């Protein structure tokens, strides 16, 4: 395509390092949409004739049908998706194909294609995250008052409900969605028509192409248009954060599925056996979600490092923007689907959760709070008294609510029988009615709201 300048063909190593078609073929739909919008604009502005534009547009439709049926041919000589498509267009309709590239450059073309692709990727992630939220809410509703130990430092801390725990992830995913929505809104300006870097002398209408491609407006600086990839980084950063949340949930499932915990039985569909130890059920899907988060973060880091030293405007380094975004997106989409499937089908062993909540002195704070409320004792002193009660219960091998009244009174004579009403795990969770607290009524109210949010 640049035969006028170079006499010899590129050496095969150059051909290989230069070509992006092996991966940017994934942009074919966006590339054709961008070209059709561009040529329609060229015709309306009188830059090409309507007849030529019609021929080009029909040729692009034919190519789209070919790609759909047979895939994109990977010809390294043609370098990238833009040239593969343009050369096929020339085969189909002859030299008139050459008019398509009037008033644009591959620099604004690829920036446009990639924005369109990332926008579609965001929409796909958004749908997946909504599905995950629905699964979380449904399971939370079933278990709004199922008591489990709540942990800090992975030590039994205070009882919470399983519904409350699952809804914590609902909130994380809600914020993940808002990060993707922010990224989408910022991304939605059209670089097409910025041309190589400086704009064009042709009387183009960039508002027309922007509108045709569903962008809010054209970008306002041609140099910025072809040289920034912050929209891709916004995507990768949002993807990284979302994957960190998925990874934490995956980690909990892994811990919960272990024999000492036994809080869940992961479904067969998301577990594997061991080739040597017949008793094993490995939480492979959850482990891979946890693992993928590391790779997604790596993709984000890769593009940050690619971009950090580049002067304006386009440099070929930027061709390396696509593989990390494609990789991260594939990993994220799969992770969301796997976590959603696990949340939907995991068996929660609520009897086991309750048993552990009852055995870990998880209501110690409730005893201390009761001493403050009913005995007028300063919290620090109440904390100390409760510590002695826990030690006594531990020594007797019982939970706090099973400690006989005389033992409690021996520790502090301000304790009377009314205290037993707060020492059960059910009383403990029911009492935590503060906004956002774990009381089943609070949890159910938030679930009802969440269902409205999800529509
Ligand atoms: N394949 C290139 C990329 O992905 C397209 C832009 C090439 N522009 C150029 N001036 N060589 O970045």
Short mmCIF file of C-alpha atoms and ligand atoms in Angstrom, two decimals:
data_model
loop_
_atom_site.label_atom_id
_atom_site.label_comp_id
_atom_site.label_asym_id
_atom_site.label_seq_id
_atom_site.Cartn_x
_atom_site.Cartn_y
_atom_site.Cartn_z
CA UNK A 1 0.00 0.00 0.00
CA UNK A 2 2.98 2.32 0.31
CA UNK A 3 4.72 0.91 -2.78
CA UNK A 4 5.73 4.36 -3.93
CA UNK A 5 8.16 4.83 -1.05
CA UNK A 6 9.64 1.35 -0.50
CA UNK A 7 11.23 -0.72 -3.25
CA UNK A 8 11.60 -4.05 -1.44
CA UNK A 9 8.95 -5.90 0.59
CA UNK A 10 9.43 -6.03 4.32
CA UNK A 11 11.59 -8.78 5.70
CA UNK A 12 9.54 -11.51 7.27
CA UNK A 13 10.52 -10.44 10.78
CA UNK A 14 9.35 -6.94 10.06
CA UNK A 15 6.14 -8.29 8.63
CA UNK A 16 5.57 -10.28 11.78
CA UNK A 17 6.36 -7.56 14.31
CA UNK A 18 4.40 -5.00 12.34
CA UNK A 19 1.21 -6.93 11.79
CA UNK A 20 -1.71 -6.53 14.16
CA UNK A 21 -4.23 -8.48 12.08
CA UNK A 22 -3.84 -11.64 14.20
CA UNK A 23 -5.54 -9.78 17.05
CA UNK A 24 -7.17 -6.66 15.65
CA UNK A 25 -9.38 -8.80 13.42
CA UNK A 26 -11.64 -8.66 16.49
CA UNK A 27 -12.40 -5.05 15.49
CA UNK A 28 -13.93 -5.98 12.15
CA UNK A 29 -17.53 -5.08 12.94
CA UNK A 30 -16.55 -1.73 14.40
CA UNK A 31 -14.21 -1.08 11.46
CA UNK A 32 -16.97 -1.66 8.93
CA UNK A 33 -19.47 0.44 10.90
CA UNK A 34 -16.93 3.27 11.08
CA UNK A 35 -16.22 3.08 7.34
CA UNK A 36 -19.90 3.09 6.44
CA UNK A 37 -20.54 6.14 8.61
CA UNK A 38 -17.50 7.85 7.09
CA UNK A 39 -18.42 7.22 3.45
CA UNK A 40 -22.04 8.29 4.01
CA UNK A 41 -20.70 11.56 5.39
CA UNK A 42 -18.26 11.98 2.48
CA UNK A 43 -21.17 11.63 0.05
CA UNK A 44 -23.44 14.03 1.88
CA UNK A 45 -20.67 16.60 2.01
CA UNK A 46 -20.03 16.17 -1.72
CA UNK A 47 -16.50 14.87 -1.11
CA UNK A 48 -17.26 11.64 -3.01
CA UNK A 49 -20.15 11.01 -5.39
CA UNK A 50 -23.28 9.28 -4.10
CA UNK A 51 -22.76 6.48 -6.65
CA UNK A 52 -19.22 5.81 -5.40
CA UNK A 53 -20.40 5.92 -1.79
CA UNK A 54 -23.19 3.44 -2.58
CA UNK A 55 -20.72 1.07 -4.24
CA UNK A 56 -18.35 1.32 -1.27
CA UNK A 57 -21.13 0.82 1.24
CA UNK A 58 -22.53 -2.21 -0.59
CA UNK A 59 -19.01 -3.65 -0.86
CA UNK A 60 -18.54 -3.21 2.90
CA UNK A 61 -21.80 -5.08 3.51
CA UNK A 62 -20.55 -7.94 1.34
CA UNK A 63 -17.30 -8.05 3.31
CA UNK A 64 -19.20 -8.07 6.60
CA UNK A 65 -21.20 -11.07 5.38
CA UNK A 66 -17.97 -12.82 4.33
CA UNK A 67 -16.32 -12.19 7.69
CA UNK A 68 -19.42 -13.35 9.49
CA UNK A 69 -19.47 -16.58 7.52
CA UNK A 70 -15.77 -17.40 7.21
CA UNK A 71 -13.89 -15.22 9.68
CA UNK A 72 -11.37 -12.54 8.82
CA UNK A 73 -8.47 -13.73 6.63
CA UNK A 74 -5.20 -13.26 8.49
CA UNK A 75 -2.78 -11.92 5.91
CA UNK A 76 0.28 -10.50 7.61
CA UNK A 77 1.28 -8.60 4.46
CA UNK A 78 -1.84 -6.50 4.82
CA UNK A 79 -0.86 -5.63 8.40
CA UNK A 80 -4.13 -4.81 10.08
CA UNK A 81 -7.91 -5.02 9.93
CA UNK A 82 -8.14 -1.65 8.20
CA UNK A 83 -5.93 -2.69 5.29
CA UNK A 84 -7.30 -6.22 5.05
CA UNK A 85 -10.80 -4.79 4.64
CA UNK A 86 -9.74 -2.04 2.28
CA UNK A 87 -7.85 -4.42 0.03
CA UNK A 88 -10.82 -6.81 -0.07
CA UNK A 89 -13.00 -3.84 -0.98
CA UNK A 90 -10.68 -3.07 -3.89
CA UNK A 91 -10.94 -6.69 -5.07
CA UNK A 92 -14.72 -6.46 -4.94
CA UNK A 93 -15.43 -3.01 -6.43
CA UNK A 94 -12.19 -1.91 -8.06
CA UNK A 95 -10.29 1.37 -7.74
CA UNK A 96 -13.27 3.30 -6.43
CA UNK A 97 -12.52 1.57 -3.11
CA UNK A 98 -9.58 3.96 -2.80
CA UNK A 99 -11.97 6.88 -2.24
CA UNK A 100 -13.04 5.52 1.15
CA UNK A 101 -9.85 6.65 2.86
CA UNK A 102 -10.37 10.32 1.88
CA UNK A 103 -10.23 12.68 4.88
CA UNK A 104 -9.27 10.04 7.41
CA UNK A 105 -6.21 8.09 8.50
CA UNK A 106 -5.73 4.75 10.15
CA UNK A 107 -4.89 6.73 13.26
CA UNK A 108 -8.38 8.14 13.74
CA UNK A 109 -9.85 4.99 12.24
CA UNK A 110 -8.29 2.68 14.84
CA UNK A 111 -9.06 5.10 17.67
CA UNK A 112 -12.72 5.05 16.57
CA UNK A 113 -12.90 1.28 16.10
CA UNK A 114 -11.33 0.64 19.45
CA UNK A 115 -13.63 3.05 21.28
CA UNK A 116 -16.61 1.34 19.68
CA UNK A 117 -15.25 -2.06 20.71
CA UNK A 118 -14.61 -1.01 24.30
CA UNK A 119 -18.08 0.53 24.44
CA UNK A 120 -19.59 -2.81 23.40
CA UNK A 121 -17.38 -4.57 25.92
CA UNK A 122 -18.66 -2.29 28.68
CA UNK A 123 -22.25 -3.05 27.69
CA UNK A 124 -21.52 -6.77 27.84
CA UNK A 125 -19.88 -6.45 31.27
CA UNK A 126 -22.79 -4.34 32.50
CA UNK A 127 -25.27 -7.07 31.53
CA UNK A 128 -23.10 -9.69 33.22
CA UNK A 129 -22.79 -7.69 36.43
CA UNK A 130 -26.54 -7.16 36.59
CA UNK A 131 -26.94 -10.93 36.31
CA UNK A 132 -24.50 -11.42 39.17
CA UNK A 133 -26.39 -8.89 41.30
CA UNK A 134 -29.66 -10.68 40.63
CA UNK A 135 -28.10 -13.96 41.74
CA UNK A 136 -26.72 -12.37 44.91
CA UNK A 137 -30.04 -10.75 45.78
CA UNK A 138 -32.00 -13.97 45.18
CA UNK A 139 -29.73 -16.00 47.45
CA UNK A 140 -29.64 -13.19 50.04
CA UNK A 141 -33.40 -13.17 50.14
CA UNK A 142 -33.49 -16.92 50.86
CA UNK A 143 -31.02 -16.42 53.71
CA UNK A 144 -31.93 -12.99 55.09
CA UNK A 145 -32.03 -14.39 58.62
CA UNK A 146 -29.61 -17.30 58.40
CA UNK A 147 -27.06 -16.63 61.12
CA UNK A 148 -23.38 -17.11 60.42
CA UNK A 149 -20.21 -15.97 62.14
CA UNK A 150 -19.04 -12.60 60.92
CA UNK A 151 -15.26 -12.32 60.88
CA UNK A 152 -12.58 -9.77 61.42
CA UNK A 153 -9.00 -11.00 61.04
CA UNK A 154 -10.75 -14.24 59.97
CA UNK A 155 -11.55 -14.66 63.66
CA UNK A 156 -15.13 -15.12 64.74
CA UNK A 157 -16.23 -11.57 65.62
CA UNK A 158 -19.98 -11.00 65.77
CA UNK A 159 -22.85 -12.94 64.26
CA UNK A 160 -24.17 -11.64 60.96
CA UNK A 161 -26.64 -13.08 58.51
CA UNK A 162 -25.70 -14.83 55.32
CA UNK A 163 -28.08 -12.52 53.48
CA UNK A 164 -26.18 -9.52 54.82
CA UNK A 165 -22.87 -11.04 53.77
CA UNK A 166 -24.09 -11.71 50.23
CA UNK A 167 -25.57 -8.22 49.97
CA UNK A 168 -22.14 -6.79 50.77
CA UNK A 169 -21.09 -8.10 47.35
CA UNK A 170 -24.21 -6.62 45.80
CA UNK A 171 -22.96 -3.19 46.92
CA UNK A 172 -19.47 -3.82 45.55
CA UNK A 173 -20.88 -4.84 42.19
CA UNK A 174 -23.15 -1.78 42.21
CA UNK A 175 -20.07 0.43 42.49
CA UNK A 176 -18.28 -1.60 39.81
CA UNK A 177 -21.17 -0.93 37.48
CA UNK A 178 -21.01 2.77 38.18
CA UNK A 179 -17.29 2.76 37.36
CA UNK A 180 -18.02 1.14 34.00
CA UNK A 181 -20.84 3.62 33.41
CA UNK A 182 -18.45 6.52 34.10
CA UNK A 183 -15.92 5.02 31.71
CA UNK A 184 -18.59 4.65 29.05
CA UNK A 185 -19.75 8.25 29.39
CA UNK A 186 -16.20 9.61 29.08
CA UNK A 187 -15.39 7.31 26.17
CA UNK A 188 -18.40 8.31 24.14
CA UNK A 189 -16.84 10.99 21.93
CA UNK A 190 -15.95 10.22 18.36
CA UNK A 191 -12.34 10.61 17.14
CA UNK A 192 -13.22 9.86 13.52
CA UNK A 193 -12.22 12.74 11.26
CA UNK A 194 -9.24 13.81 13.38
CA UNK A 195 -7.34 12.18 10.49
CA UNK A 196 -3.63 11.51 11.00
CA UNK A 197 -3.16 14.08 13.78
CA UNK A 198 -4.03 17.56 12.59
CA UNK A 199 -7.55 17.33 11.20
CA UNK A 200 -8.33 17.63 7.49
CA UNK A 201 -8.79 20.27 4.82
CA UNK A 202 -11.81 18.46 3.36
CA UNK A 203 -15.22 19.89 4.33
CA UNK A 204 -16.16 16.99 6.57
CA UNK A 205 -19.02 16.88 9.05
CA UNK A 206 -17.70 15.20 12.17
CA UNK A 207 -20.98 15.70 13.99
CA UNK A 208 -22.69 13.52 11.40
CA UNK A 209 -20.29 10.59 11.78
CA UNK A 210 -20.30 10.92 15.56
CA UNK A 211 -24.10 10.72 15.63
CA UNK A 212 -24.22 7.83 13.15
CA UNK A 213 -21.95 5.80 15.39
CA UNK A 214 -23.92 6.57 18.54
CA UNK A 215 -21.36 8.93 20.05
CA UNK A 216 -22.52 11.94 22.05
CA UNK A 217 -20.29 14.31 20.05
CA UNK A 218 -17.03 14.46 18.11
CA UNK A 219 -13.80 14.85 20.09
CA UNK A 220 -12.51 18.42 20.33
CA UNK A 221 -8.78 18.08 19.70
CA UNK A 222 -7.39 16.10 16.80
CA UNK A 223 -4.04 15.41 18.49
CA UNK A 224 -5.72 14.10 21.62
CA UNK A 225 -8.12 12.06 19.50
CA UNK A 226 -5.45 9.90 17.92
CA UNK A 227 -3.01 9.70 20.81
CA UNK A 228 -4.83 8.96 24.01
CA UNK A 229 -5.97 5.55 25.12
CA UNK A 230 -7.35 6.62 28.47
CA UNK A 231 -10.71 5.15 27.47
CA UNK A 232 -9.04 1.73 27.28
CA UNK A 233 -7.30 2.32 30.58
CA UNK A 234 -10.56 3.43 32.19
CA UNK A 235 -11.98 0.11 31.06
CA UNK A 236 -8.99 -1.84 32.39
CA UNK A 237 -9.03 -0.02 35.72
CA UNK A 238 -12.75 -0.66 36.16
CA UNK A 239 -12.15 -4.27 35.10
CA UNK A 240 -9.34 -4.59 37.62
CA UNK A 241 -11.52 -3.31 40.45
CA UNK A 242 -14.41 -5.56 39.44
CA UNK A 243 -12.09 -8.56 39.22
CA UNK A 244 -10.73 -7.81 42.70
CA UNK A 245 -14.25 -8.01 44.06
CA UNK A 246 -14.91 -11.24 42.20
CA UNK A 247 -11.64 -12.60 43.51
CA UNK A 248 -12.56 -11.86 47.12
CA UNK A 249 -15.89 -13.63 46.73
CA UNK A 250 -14.06 -16.52 45.07
CA UNK A 251 -11.63 -16.60 47.98
CA UNK A 252 -14.51 -16.80 50.44
CA UNK A 253 -16.06 -19.68 48.55
CA UNK A 254 -12.69 -21.46 48.60
CA UNK A 255 -12.35 -20.99 52.36
CA UNK A 256 -16.00 -21.82 52.98
CA UNK A 257 -15.72 -25.01 50.91
CA UNK A 258 -12.76 -26.27 52.95
CA UNK A 259 -13.54 -29.07 55.41
CA UNK A 260 -12.73 -27.08 58.60
CA UNK A 261 -15.28 -24.43 57.55
CA UNK A 262 -17.78 -26.53 55.64
CA UNK A 263 -20.04 -23.52 55.05
CA UNK A 264 -20.77 -24.40 51.43
CA UNK A 265 -20.86 -27.30 49.08
CA UNK A 266 -19.79 -26.06 45.68
CA UNK A 267 -21.81 -27.50 42.82
CA UNK A 268 -20.29 -30.35 40.82
CA UNK A 269 -20.48 -28.17 37.74
CA UNK A 270 -17.90 -25.78 39.21
CA UNK A 271 -15.62 -28.28 40.95
CA UNK A 272 -13.21 -30.95 39.87
CA UNK A 273 -12.01 -34.14 41.46
CA UNK A 274 -8.44 -35.16 42.07
CA UNK A 275 -6.79 -37.76 39.87
CA UNK A 276 -5.19 -39.34 42.93
CA UNK A 277 -7.24 -38.44 46.02
CA UNK A 278 -10.78 -39.76 45.54
CA UNK A 279 -12.29 -37.77 48.43
CA UNK A 280 -11.42 -34.39 46.92
CA UNK A 281 -13.65 -31.74 45.45
CA UNK A 282 -11.56 -28.86 44.34
CA UNK A 283 -13.00 -25.38 43.94
CA UNK A 284 -11.21 -24.88 40.63
CA UNK A 285 -13.61 -22.36 39.11
CA UNK A 286 -13.33 -20.11 42.16
CA UNK A 287 -9.56 -20.50 42.19
CA UNK A 288 -9.39 -19.49 38.54
CA UNK A 289 -11.55 -16.43 39.14
CA UNK A 290 -9.06 -15.52 41.87
CA UNK A 291 -6.19 -16.21 39.50
CA UNK A 292 -7.71 -14.27 36.62
CA UNK A 293 -7.85 -11.14 38.76
CA UNK A 294 -4.06 -11.17 38.77
CA UNK A 295 -3.93 -11.43 35.02
CA UNK A 296 -6.48 -8.66 34.54
CA UNK A 297 -4.42 -6.39 36.76
CA UNK A 298 -1.40 -7.35 34.67
CA UNK A 299 -3.21 -6.24 31.51
CA UNK A 300 -3.96 -2.89 33.10
CA UNK A 301 -0.35 -2.49 34.15
CA UNK A 302 0.85 -3.43 30.67
CA UNK A 303 -1.12 -0.67 28.98
CA UNK A 304 -0.20 1.92 31.64
CA UNK A 305 3.46 1.19 30.97
CA UNK A 306 2.98 1.24 27.21
CA UNK A 307 1.40 4.69 27.34
CA UNK A 308 3.42 6.46 30.00
CA UNK A 309 6.33 7.64 27.89
CA UNK A 310 4.74 8.35 24.52
CA UNK A 311 4.96 11.82 23.03
CA UNK A 312 1.99 13.06 21.01
CA UNK A 313 0.59 11.96 18.68
CA UNK A 314 0.30 8.37 17.40
CA UNK A 315 3.22 5.98 17.91
CA UNK A 316 3.21 2.37 16.84
CA UNK A 317 3.62 1.26 20.44
CA UNK A 318 -0.06 2.04 20.68
CA UNK A 319 -0.89 -0.92 18.48
CA UNK A 320 -0.07 -2.93 21.61
CA UNK A 321 -3.11 -1.39 23.32
CA UNK A 322 -5.46 -4.06 22.03
CA UNK A 323 -4.15 -7.45 23.29
CA UNK A 324 -4.33 -6.52 26.99
CA UNK A 325 -7.83 -5.12 26.62
CA UNK A 326 -9.04 -8.16 24.70
CA UNK A 327 -7.41 -10.51 27.19
CA UNK A 328 -8.75 -8.68 30.23
CA UNK A 329 -12.23 -8.55 28.76
CA UNK A 330 -12.31 -12.26 27.97
CA UNK A 331 -11.07 -13.11 31.45
CA UNK A 332 -13.51 -10.74 33.13
CA UNK A 333 -16.53 -11.92 31.13
CA UNK A 334 -15.70 -15.52 31.97
CA UNK A 335 -15.08 -14.70 35.64
CA UNK A 336 -18.42 -12.92 35.95
CA UNK A 337 -20.22 -15.83 34.32
CA UNK A 338 -18.46 -18.37 36.55
CA UNK A 339 -19.14 -16.43 39.77
CA UNK A 340 -22.77 -15.92 38.79
CA UNK A 341 -23.13 -19.64 38.17
CA UNK A 342 -21.52 -20.47 41.50
CA UNK A 343 -23.65 -18.00 43.45
CA UNK A 344 -26.78 -19.39 41.81
CA UNK A 345 -26.01 -23.03 42.52
CA UNK A 346 -23.84 -23.21 45.65
CA UNK A 347 -25.39 -25.07 48.60
CA UNK A 348 -25.14 -23.03 51.80
CA UNK A 349 -24.83 -25.22 54.89
CA UNK A 350 -26.66 -22.86 57.19
CA UNK A 351 -26.80 -25.40 60.06
CA UNK A 352 -23.04 -25.50 60.10
CA UNK A 353 -22.79 -21.70 59.90
CA UNK A 354 -25.17 -21.31 62.83
CA UNK A 355 -23.27 -23.91 64.85
CA UNK A 356 -20.03 -22.03 64.39
CA UNK A 357 -21.64 -18.68 65.13
CA UNK A 358 -22.88 -20.10 68.42
CA UNK A 359 -19.59 -21.64 69.45
CA UNK A 360 -17.26 -18.69 68.91
CA UNK A 361 -18.40 -16.37 71.75
CA UNK A 362 -19.62 -14.14 68.94
CA UNK A 363 -22.13 -12.45 71.24
CA UNK A 364 -19.47 -11.12 73.62
CA UNK A 365 -20.01 -7.58 72.30
CA UNK A 366 -23.71 -7.95 73.05
CA UNK A 367 -22.90 -8.73 76.69
CA UNK A 368 -20.63 -5.69 76.90
CA UNK A 369 -23.26 -3.49 75.24
CA UNK A 370 -25.88 -4.80 77.70
CA UNK A 371 -23.65 -3.87 80.67
CA UNK A 372 -23.34 -0.36 79.26
CA UNK A 373 -27.05 -0.04 78.58
CA UNK A 374 -28.52 -1.71 81.64
CA UNK A 375 -25.75 -1.25 84.22
CA UNK A 376 -24.57 2.22 83.21
CA UNK A 377 -21.03 0.83 83.10
CA UNK A 378 -18.43 2.60 80.91
CA UNK A 379 -17.74 0.54 77.77
CA UNK A 380 -14.07 -0.06 78.58
CA UNK A 381 -14.99 -1.59 81.96
CA UNK A 382 -17.83 -3.58 80.37
CA UNK A 383 -15.33 -4.91 77.85
CA UNK A 384 -13.13 -6.11 80.70
CA UNK A 385 -15.99 -7.81 82.55
CA UNK A 386 -17.07 -9.51 79.35
CA UNK A 387 -13.54 -10.77 78.81
CA UNK A 388 -13.76 -12.56 82.14
CA UNK A 389 -17.15 -14.02 81.19
CA UNK A 390 -15.67 -15.36 77.92
CA UNK A 391 -12.79 -16.91 79.84
CA UNK A 392 -15.27 -18.57 82.23
CA UNK A 393 -17.37 -19.89 79.33
CA UNK A 394 -14.26 -21.18 77.60
CA UNK A 395 -13.20 -22.96 80.77
CA UNK A 396 -16.65 -24.47 81.22
CA UNK A 397 -16.70 -25.46 77.54
CA UNK A 398 -20.03 -23.73 76.84
CA UNK A 399 -21.26 -20.72 74.88
CA UNK A 400 -21.98 -17.45 76.71
CA UNK A 401 -25.73 -17.97 76.75
CA UNK A 402 -25.24 -21.37 78.42
CA UNK A 403 -23.18 -19.97 81.30
CA UNK A 404 -25.22 -20.40 84.53
CA UNK A 405 -26.52 -17.15 86.12
CA UNK A 406 -24.53 -17.62 89.34
CA UNK A 407 -21.31 -17.82 87.34
CA UNK A 408 -22.15 -14.59 85.54
CA UNK A 409 -23.05 -12.88 88.82
CA UNK A 410 -19.81 -14.06 90.36
CA UNK A 411 -17.98 -12.15 87.66
CA UNK A 412 -20.05 -8.99 88.22
CA UNK A 413 -23.08 -8.72 90.43
CA UNK A 414 -24.70 -6.12 88.18
CA UNK A 415 -25.48 -8.93 85.71
CA UNK A 416 -28.98 -10.41 86.06
CA UNK A 417 -31.12 -12.90 84.16
CA UNK A 418 -32.36 -10.36 81.63
CA UNK A 419 -28.95 -10.61 79.99
CA UNK A 420 -29.83 -13.97 78.43
CA UNK A 421 -32.18 -12.20 76.04
CA UNK A 422 -29.21 -10.65 74.27
CA UNK A 423 -26.79 -13.55 74.36
CA UNK A 424 -28.27 -15.71 71.61
CA UNK A 425 -27.03 -15.22 68.08
CA UNK A 426 -30.55 -14.50 66.83
CA UNK A 427 -31.03 -11.76 69.43
CA UNK A 428 -27.64 -10.39 68.53
CA UNK A 429 -28.33 -10.01 64.81
CA UNK A 430 -31.90 -8.81 65.42
CA UNK A 431 -30.58 -6.01 67.63
CA UNK A 432 -28.29 -4.56 64.94
CA UNK A 433 -30.93 -2.36 63.39
CA UNK A 434 -28.75 0.63 62.60
CA UNK A 435 -28.86 1.73 58.97
CA UNK A 436 -26.94 -0.86 56.98
CA UNK A 437 -26.76 -3.22 59.96
CA UNK A 438 -27.19 -6.98 59.86
CA UNK A 439 -30.67 -7.18 61.47
CA UNK A 440 -32.81 -9.35 59.17
CA UNK A 441 -35.36 -6.52 58.84
CA UNK A 442 -32.63 -4.16 57.65
CA UNK A 443 -31.30 -6.76 55.24
CA UNK A 444 -34.74 -7.45 53.83
CA UNK A 445 -35.40 -3.74 53.37
CA UNK A 446 -32.16 -3.35 51.41
CA UNK A 447 -33.00 -6.42 49.32
CA UNK A 448 -36.36 -4.88 48.42
CA UNK A 449 -34.60 -1.66 47.37
CA UNK A 450 -32.03 -3.61 45.40
CA UNK A 451 -34.76 -5.39 43.51
CA UNK A 452 -36.15 -2.01 42.54
CA UNK A 453 -32.71 -0.82 41.49
CA UNK A 454 -32.37 -3.88 39.27
CA UNK A 455 -35.81 -3.28 37.77
N1 LIG B 1 -2.69 -1.22 13.27
C1 LIG B 1 -2.51 0.10 13.78
C2 LIG B 1 -2.85 0.15 15.27
O1 LIG B 1 -3.48 -0.72 15.74
C3 LIG B 1 -3.39 1.06 13.05
C4 LIG B 1 -2.86 2.45 13.01
C5 LIG B 1 -1.64 2.51 12.17
N2 LIG B 1 -1.24 3.83 11.91
C6 LIG B 1 -0.03 4.09 11.44
N3 LIG B 1 0.27 5.31 11.22
N4 LIG B 1 0.83 3.14 11.22
O2 LIG B 1 -2.47 1.06 15.99
#
